[in-house]
Amino acid sequence: MIPVIAVFAGALVGAGLAGLIRASLRSQPQLNAALDQINQAPTVDLEHEELSQDEKVGRWLIQHLQGLPGVTIRHKDLALLGKSPAVHMLTRVALGLLGLVFPTVLNCIVMITGYSLPVPVPLAVGIGVGALFFVLADWDVRDKAKRARIEFSHSIAAYLDLIALERAGDAGPSEALERAAEVGQGWPFVRIRQALEVARIDKIAPWVELKRMSNDLDLPQLADVADIMSLSSTQGAAVYNTLRARARSLRGELMAKQAEEANADSEKMTAPGGVLAVLVMALVGFPAVMHILFT
C-alpha cells in the first residue's frame, strides 16, 4: 500500500508542475507594451498606494527577522532596482522554506519505490539547502545592483557631457540639468528626470535633490554632478571644462574597471582549463598504464 505521506508529496509535485505549465502558457505581451515597461523607471511608491497582501506579510517578516544573524536588507540596492524591501524579504523566506522542505518531499517520493533515507538526513540537507536559497535572493539583488550602478555610471558620464553643452549654450544651472535630462534615454535618465521633477514640486534646488538621490542609491558620481552645479550656481563659476573633464575621468574609471573584471574572468578560467587538461591526459594514458601493470 502506498504511504499517505508519499501520496501527499506527489500531490505537491503535481501542483508545482501544473503551476509551471500554466506560467509557460501565458500569452505573449505586445512589443510596444514590453518596451515601455523596460524603459519605465523602476520605482516603488508605497505611501500613496494600498498595501498588497505580499507587502503586509513582508513588513511583518522584516519586523520579526531583522537583526537576526545573516538577515540583512540592502535598502540602497533595492531602491536602485525599484524593489520593495518587504516583498524581497517575503521572497527570501519563501525560497528558504522551499529549500527546507524539498529534500523531505523528494525522500517521500523515493519511499514509493521502497527505499528511503533516515529522517535526520533529509532534514539536515533541507536546513542547508534552505539557508542557501535564503541568501541566494540577496546575492541576486547585490549582483543586479552592481550591474545597474555600472549602467547608471555610463549614463552619468553622458549626462555630464550634455550638461556641459547646455552650459556652453548659456543655459542656467537648473535649466541645463533639466534640458540635459530630457535628451538622455534609458531608465537612469528617467530616474534623474523624476528627481528633478520632485525638486521642482518641492521648490528646492535640483542639485540638492540629486545629492539626496546619490546618497539614497549609493551613486557617488551623481553627487559629483550635484556639487559641480551647486558651485556653478553659488559662485558663478564656469564649469564647462570641469564637466567635460569629469566625464572623461569617469569614462576612464569605467574602462579600467571593465579591464580589471575581464582579467579576473580570464584568471578564473585558468584553473578549470588545467583540470580539464589533466583529466584528458589521464584518460589517454589510463589504458597504457593498465596494460603495463597487468601484462
Short mmCIF file of C-alpha atoms in Angstrom, two decimals:
data_model
loop_
_atom_site.label_atom_id
_atom_site.label_comp_id
_atom_site.label_asym_id
_atom_site.label_seq_id
_atom_site.Cartn_x
_atom_site.Cartn_y
_atom_site.Cartn_z
CA MET A 1 0.00 0.00 0.00
CA ILE A 2 1.31 3.43 -0.90
CA PRO A 3 2.06 5.56 2.20
CA VAL A 4 -0.18 8.57 2.72
CA ILE A 5 2.80 10.91 3.03
CA ALA A 6 4.07 9.73 -0.35
CA VAL A 7 0.68 10.49 -1.92
CA PHE A 8 0.75 13.94 -0.34
CA ALA A 9 4.25 14.57 -1.66
CA GLY A 10 3.17 13.50 -5.14
CA ALA A 11 0.23 15.89 -4.98
CA LEU A 12 2.57 18.76 -4.10
CA VAL A 13 4.86 17.95 -7.00
CA GLY A 14 1.87 17.73 -9.36
CA ALA A 15 0.61 21.12 -8.21
CA GLY A 16 4.04 22.61 -8.81
CA LEU A 17 4.22 21.16 -12.32
CA ALA A 18 0.73 22.48 -13.06
CA GLY A 19 1.82 25.95 -11.98
CA LEU A 20 4.89 25.80 -14.22
CA ILE A 21 2.79 24.70 -17.21
CA ARG A 22 0.30 27.49 -16.59
CA ALA A 23 3.08 30.07 -16.40
CA SER A 24 4.64 28.79 -19.62
CA LEU A 25 1.31 29.06 -21.47
CA ARG A 26 0.81 32.75 -20.77
CA SER A 27 0.08 34.88 -23.81
CA GLN A 28 2.96 36.80 -25.35
CA PRO A 29 2.95 40.52 -24.48
CA GLN A 30 2.71 43.21 -27.14
CA LEU A 31 6.10 44.52 -28.25
CA ASN A 32 5.25 48.18 -27.61
CA ALA A 33 3.96 47.45 -24.12
CA ALA A 34 7.04 45.37 -23.32
CA LEU A 35 9.41 48.12 -24.49
CA ASP A 36 7.51 50.74 -22.49
CA GLN A 37 7.77 48.58 -19.40
CA ILE A 38 11.51 48.12 -19.89
CA ASN A 39 12.08 51.87 -20.24
CA GLN A 40 9.99 52.76 -17.22
CA ALA A 41 11.88 53.80 -14.16
CA PRO A 42 11.93 51.04 -11.54
CA THR A 43 10.35 52.98 -8.72
CA VAL A 44 8.26 51.82 -5.83
CA ASP A 45 5.72 54.18 -4.30
CA LEU A 46 4.16 52.52 -1.28
CA GLU A 47 2.99 55.59 0.57
CA HIS A 48 0.24 56.54 -1.87
CA GLU A 49 -0.93 53.03 -2.70
CA GLU A 50 -2.88 50.50 -0.71
CA LEU A 51 -0.53 47.84 0.58
CA SER A 52 -0.86 44.44 -1.03
CA GLN A 53 -1.01 41.24 0.96
CA ASP A 54 2.58 40.42 0.00
CA GLU A 55 3.68 43.84 1.24
CA LYS A 56 1.93 43.37 4.57
CA VAL A 57 3.38 39.91 5.12
CA GLY A 58 6.83 41.10 4.08
CA ARG A 59 6.75 44.01 6.53
CA TRP A 60 5.71 41.63 9.30
CA LEU A 61 8.66 39.38 8.44
CA ILE A 62 11.05 42.33 8.47
CA GLN A 63 9.87 43.36 11.93
CA HIS A 64 10.44 39.87 13.33
CA LEU A 65 13.54 38.78 11.39
CA GLN A 66 15.56 41.98 11.09
CA GLY A 67 18.58 41.86 13.34
CA LEU A 68 18.98 38.08 13.27
CA PRO A 69 22.37 36.71 12.15
CA GLY A 70 22.58 36.54 8.36
CA VAL A 71 19.44 38.63 7.83
CA THR A 72 20.35 41.87 6.08
CA ILE A 73 18.29 44.26 3.98
CA ARG A 74 20.05 46.05 1.14
CA HIS A 75 17.93 49.19 1.17
CA LYS A 76 20.08 51.13 -1.30
CA ASP A 77 20.36 48.22 -3.72
CA LEU A 78 16.63 47.57 -3.59
CA ALA A 79 15.86 51.27 -4.05
CA LEU A 80 18.10 51.37 -7.11
CA LEU A 81 16.35 48.32 -8.58
CA GLY A 82 12.92 49.66 -7.67
CA LYS A 83 12.07 46.70 -5.44
CA SER A 84 10.19 46.74 -2.18
CA PRO A 85 12.21 45.53 0.84
CA ALA A 86 9.10 43.83 2.22
CA VAL A 87 8.38 41.86 -0.95
CA HIS A 88 12.05 40.98 -1.24
CA MET A 89 12.07 39.62 2.31
CA LEU A 90 8.94 37.59 1.57
CA THR A 91 10.65 36.13 -1.50
CA ARG A 92 13.72 35.19 0.52
CA VAL A 93 11.65 33.45 3.20
CA ALA A 94 9.59 31.61 0.58
CA LEU A 95 12.74 30.36 -1.15
CA GLY A 96 14.19 29.33 2.20
CA LEU A 97 11.08 27.31 3.06
CA LEU A 98 11.13 25.73 -0.39
CA GLY A 99 14.71 24.61 0.10
CA LEU A 100 13.87 23.35 3.59
CA VAL A 101 11.03 21.04 2.53
CA PHE A 102 12.34 19.97 -0.88
CA PRO A 103 14.69 17.17 0.36
CA THR A 104 11.94 15.80 2.62
CA VAL A 105 9.41 15.79 -0.23
CA LEU A 106 11.96 14.13 -2.50
CA ASN A 107 12.61 11.48 0.13
CA CYS A 108 8.86 10.84 0.42
CA ILE A 109 8.64 10.32 -3.34
CA VAL A 110 11.54 7.87 -3.21
CA MET A 111 9.68 5.97 -0.48
CA ILE A 112 7.22 4.83 -3.15
CA THR A 113 9.95 2.62 -4.59
CA GLY A 114 10.59 1.08 -1.19
CA TYR A 115 13.79 2.96 -0.43
CA SER A 116 14.18 5.88 1.95
CA LEU A 117 16.85 7.73 3.90
CA PRO A 118 16.81 8.13 7.66
CA VAL A 119 14.68 11.10 8.70
CA PRO A 120 17.61 13.20 10.05
CA VAL A 121 19.37 13.11 6.65
CA PRO A 122 16.75 14.99 4.58
CA LEU A 123 16.14 17.33 7.49
CA ALA A 124 19.83 18.23 7.73
CA VAL A 125 20.10 18.61 3.96
CA GLY A 126 16.92 20.71 3.96
CA ILE A 127 18.35 23.11 6.52
CA GLY A 128 21.45 23.61 4.41
CA VAL A 129 19.53 24.00 1.15
CA GLY A 130 17.03 26.34 2.80
CA ALA A 131 19.82 28.56 4.13
CA LEU A 132 21.43 28.60 0.69
CA PHE A 133 18.17 29.54 -1.04
CA PHE A 134 17.58 32.25 1.57
CA VAL A 135 20.85 34.01 0.77
CA LEU A 136 20.70 33.39 -2.99
CA ALA A 137 17.98 36.01 -3.40
CA ASP A 138 20.14 38.52 -1.53
CA TRP A 139 23.15 37.72 -3.71
CA ASP A 140 20.98 38.16 -6.80
CA VAL A 141 19.97 41.66 -5.66
CA ARG A 142 23.60 42.52 -4.96
CA ASP A 143 24.75 41.42 -8.42
CA LYS A 144 21.88 43.16 -10.21
CA ALA A 145 22.50 46.37 -8.25
CA LYS A 146 26.18 46.23 -9.18
CA ARG A 147 25.33 45.98 -12.87
CA ALA A 148 22.71 48.71 -12.51
CA ARG A 149 25.25 51.08 -10.93
CA ILE A 150 27.67 50.47 -13.77
CA GLU A 151 24.92 51.27 -16.27
CA PHE A 152 23.97 54.35 -14.27
CA SER A 153 27.61 55.47 -14.22
CA HIS A 154 27.80 55.30 -18.02
CA SER A 155 24.62 57.38 -18.20
CA ILE A 156 26.07 59.93 -15.78
CA ALA A 157 29.15 60.29 -17.99
CA ALA A 158 26.87 61.10 -20.92
CA TYR A 159 24.80 63.39 -18.67
CA LEU A 160 27.91 65.38 -17.77
CA ASP A 161 28.68 65.99 -21.44
CA LEU A 162 25.08 67.01 -22.13
CA ILE A 163 25.11 69.45 -19.21
CA ALA A 164 28.37 70.93 -20.47
CA LEU A 165 26.84 71.52 -23.90
CA GLU A 166 23.80 73.18 -22.34
CA ARG A 167 26.01 75.42 -20.21
CA ALA A 168 28.04 76.32 -23.28
CA GLY A 169 24.76 77.49 -24.81
CA ASP A 170 24.27 79.96 -21.92
CA ALA A 171 21.66 77.85 -20.12
CA GLY A 172 21.38 78.40 -16.39
CA PRO A 173 22.39 75.67 -13.92
CA SER A 174 18.85 74.44 -13.27
CA GLU A 175 17.85 74.75 -16.91
CA ALA A 176 20.97 72.89 -18.04
CA LEU A 177 20.22 69.98 -15.70
CA GLU A 178 16.63 69.68 -16.91
CA ARG A 179 17.38 70.04 -20.63
CA ALA A 180 20.21 67.51 -20.48
CA ALA A 181 17.98 65.02 -18.66
CA GLU A 182 15.29 65.38 -21.33
CA VAL A 183 17.76 64.48 -24.08
CA GLY A 184 19.01 61.29 -22.45
CA GLN A 185 17.33 57.91 -22.95
CA GLY A 186 17.08 54.85 -20.72
CA TRP A 187 15.93 54.22 -17.18
CA PRO A 188 18.80 56.15 -15.47
CA PHE A 189 17.72 59.35 -17.21
CA VAL A 190 14.13 58.62 -16.26
CA ARG A 191 15.18 58.43 -12.62
CA ILE A 192 17.08 61.70 -12.97
CA ARG A 193 14.07 63.40 -14.55
CA GLN A 194 11.88 62.17 -11.72
CA ALA A 195 14.32 63.59 -9.17
CA LEU A 196 14.32 66.95 -10.96
CA GLU A 197 10.51 66.88 -11.02
CA VAL A 198 10.47 66.30 -7.26
CA ALA A 199 12.83 69.24 -6.79
CA ARG A 200 10.59 71.46 -8.90
CA ILE A 201 7.48 70.45 -6.94
CA ASP A 202 9.18 70.86 -3.56
CA LYS A 203 10.71 74.18 -4.72
CA ILE A 204 14.26 73.20 -3.89
CA ALA A 205 17.43 73.43 -5.96
CA PRO A 206 17.75 70.48 -8.38
CA TRP A 207 21.31 69.71 -7.26
CA VAL A 208 20.04 69.30 -3.70
CA GLU A 209 17.63 66.58 -4.85
CA LEU A 210 20.33 64.96 -6.99
CA LYS A 211 22.60 64.92 -3.95
CA ARG A 212 19.90 63.21 -1.90
CA MET A 213 19.31 60.72 -4.70
CA SER A 214 23.02 59.90 -4.86
CA ASN A 215 23.02 59.16 -1.12
CA ASP A 216 19.86 57.05 -1.27
CA LEU A 217 21.07 54.95 -4.22
CA ASP A 218 24.82 54.95 -3.44
CA LEU A 219 25.78 56.81 -6.62
CA PRO A 220 28.82 58.99 -5.80
CA GLN A 221 29.19 60.05 -9.45
CA LEU A 222 25.79 61.72 -9.30
CA ALA A 223 26.94 63.59 -6.20
CA ASP A 224 29.81 64.99 -8.28
CA VAL A 225 27.28 66.38 -10.76
CA ALA A 226 25.35 67.99 -7.92
CA ASP A 227 28.50 69.51 -6.39
CA ILE A 228 29.69 70.97 -9.70
CA MET A 229 26.33 72.55 -10.48
CA SER A 230 25.97 73.82 -6.92
CA LEU A 231 29.33 75.55 -7.25
CA SER A 232 28.23 77.00 -10.58
CA SER A 233 25.06 78.44 -9.05
CA THR A 234 26.57 79.92 -5.91
CA GLN A 235 29.87 81.26 -7.23
CA GLY A 236 29.05 81.71 -10.90
CA ALA A 237 31.96 79.50 -11.88
CA ALA A 238 32.41 78.47 -15.49
CA VAL A 239 32.00 74.71 -15.31
CA TYR A 240 32.19 73.65 -18.96
CA ASN A 241 35.76 72.41 -18.73
CA THR A 242 35.11 70.92 -15.29
CA LEU A 243 32.13 68.93 -16.56
CA ARG A 244 33.97 67.63 -19.62
CA ALA A 245 37.00 66.70 -17.54
CA ARG A 246 34.85 64.81 -15.02
CA ALA A 247 33.10 62.97 -17.86
CA ARG A 248 36.45 61.87 -19.32
CA SER A 249 37.68 60.84 -15.89
CA LEU A 250 34.54 58.81 -15.23
CA ARG A 251 34.81 57.02 -18.57
CA GLY A 252 38.43 56.19 -17.79
CA GLU A 253 37.40 54.73 -14.43
CA LEU A 254 34.70 52.61 -16.03
CA MET A 255 37.06 51.31 -18.72
CA ALA A 256 39.66 50.44 -16.08
CA LYS A 257 37.06 48.50 -14.07
CA GLN A 258 35.94 46.64 -17.17
CA ALA A 259 39.54 45.68 -17.98
CA GLU A 260 40.07 44.54 -14.39
CA GLU A 261 36.94 42.38 -14.47
CA ALA A 262 37.95 40.89 -17.81
CA ASN A 263 41.38 39.95 -16.42
CA ALA A 264 39.75 38.42 -13.34
CA ASP A 265 37.42 36.35 -15.51
CA SER A 266 40.36 35.15 -17.59
CA GLU A 267 42.24 34.07 -14.46
CA LYS A 268 39.18 32.16 -13.24
CA MET A 269 39.23 30.13 -16.46
CA THR A 270 42.86 29.06 -15.93
CA ALA A 271 42.15 26.53 -13.16
CA PRO A 272 39.27 24.72 -14.94
CA GLY A 273 41.36 24.57 -18.10
CA GLY A 274 44.26 22.99 -16.21
CA VAL A 275 41.99 20.43 -14.55
CA LEU A 276 40.46 19.55 -17.92
CA ALA A 277 43.91 19.06 -19.43
CA VAL A 278 44.93 16.73 -16.58
CA LEU A 279 41.73 14.70 -16.99
CA VAL A 280 42.30 14.35 -20.74
CA MET A 281 45.88 13.18 -20.20
CA ALA A 282 44.72 10.71 -17.54
CA LEU A 283 42.04 9.38 -19.88
CA VAL A 284 44.53 8.94 -22.70
CA GLY A 285 47.22 7.37 -20.54
CA PHE A 286 44.98 5.10 -18.43
CA PRO A 287 44.78 2.21 -20.95
CA ALA A 288 48.55 2.20 -21.40
CA VAL A 289 49.20 2.21 -17.65
CA MET A 290 46.72 -0.62 -17.09
CA HIS A 291 48.34 -2.61 -19.90
CA ILE A 292 51.79 -2.21 -18.33
CA LEU A 293 50.60 -3.16 -14.84
CA PHE A 294 48.69 -6.30 -15.81
CA THR A 295 50.87 -7.75 -18.55
#
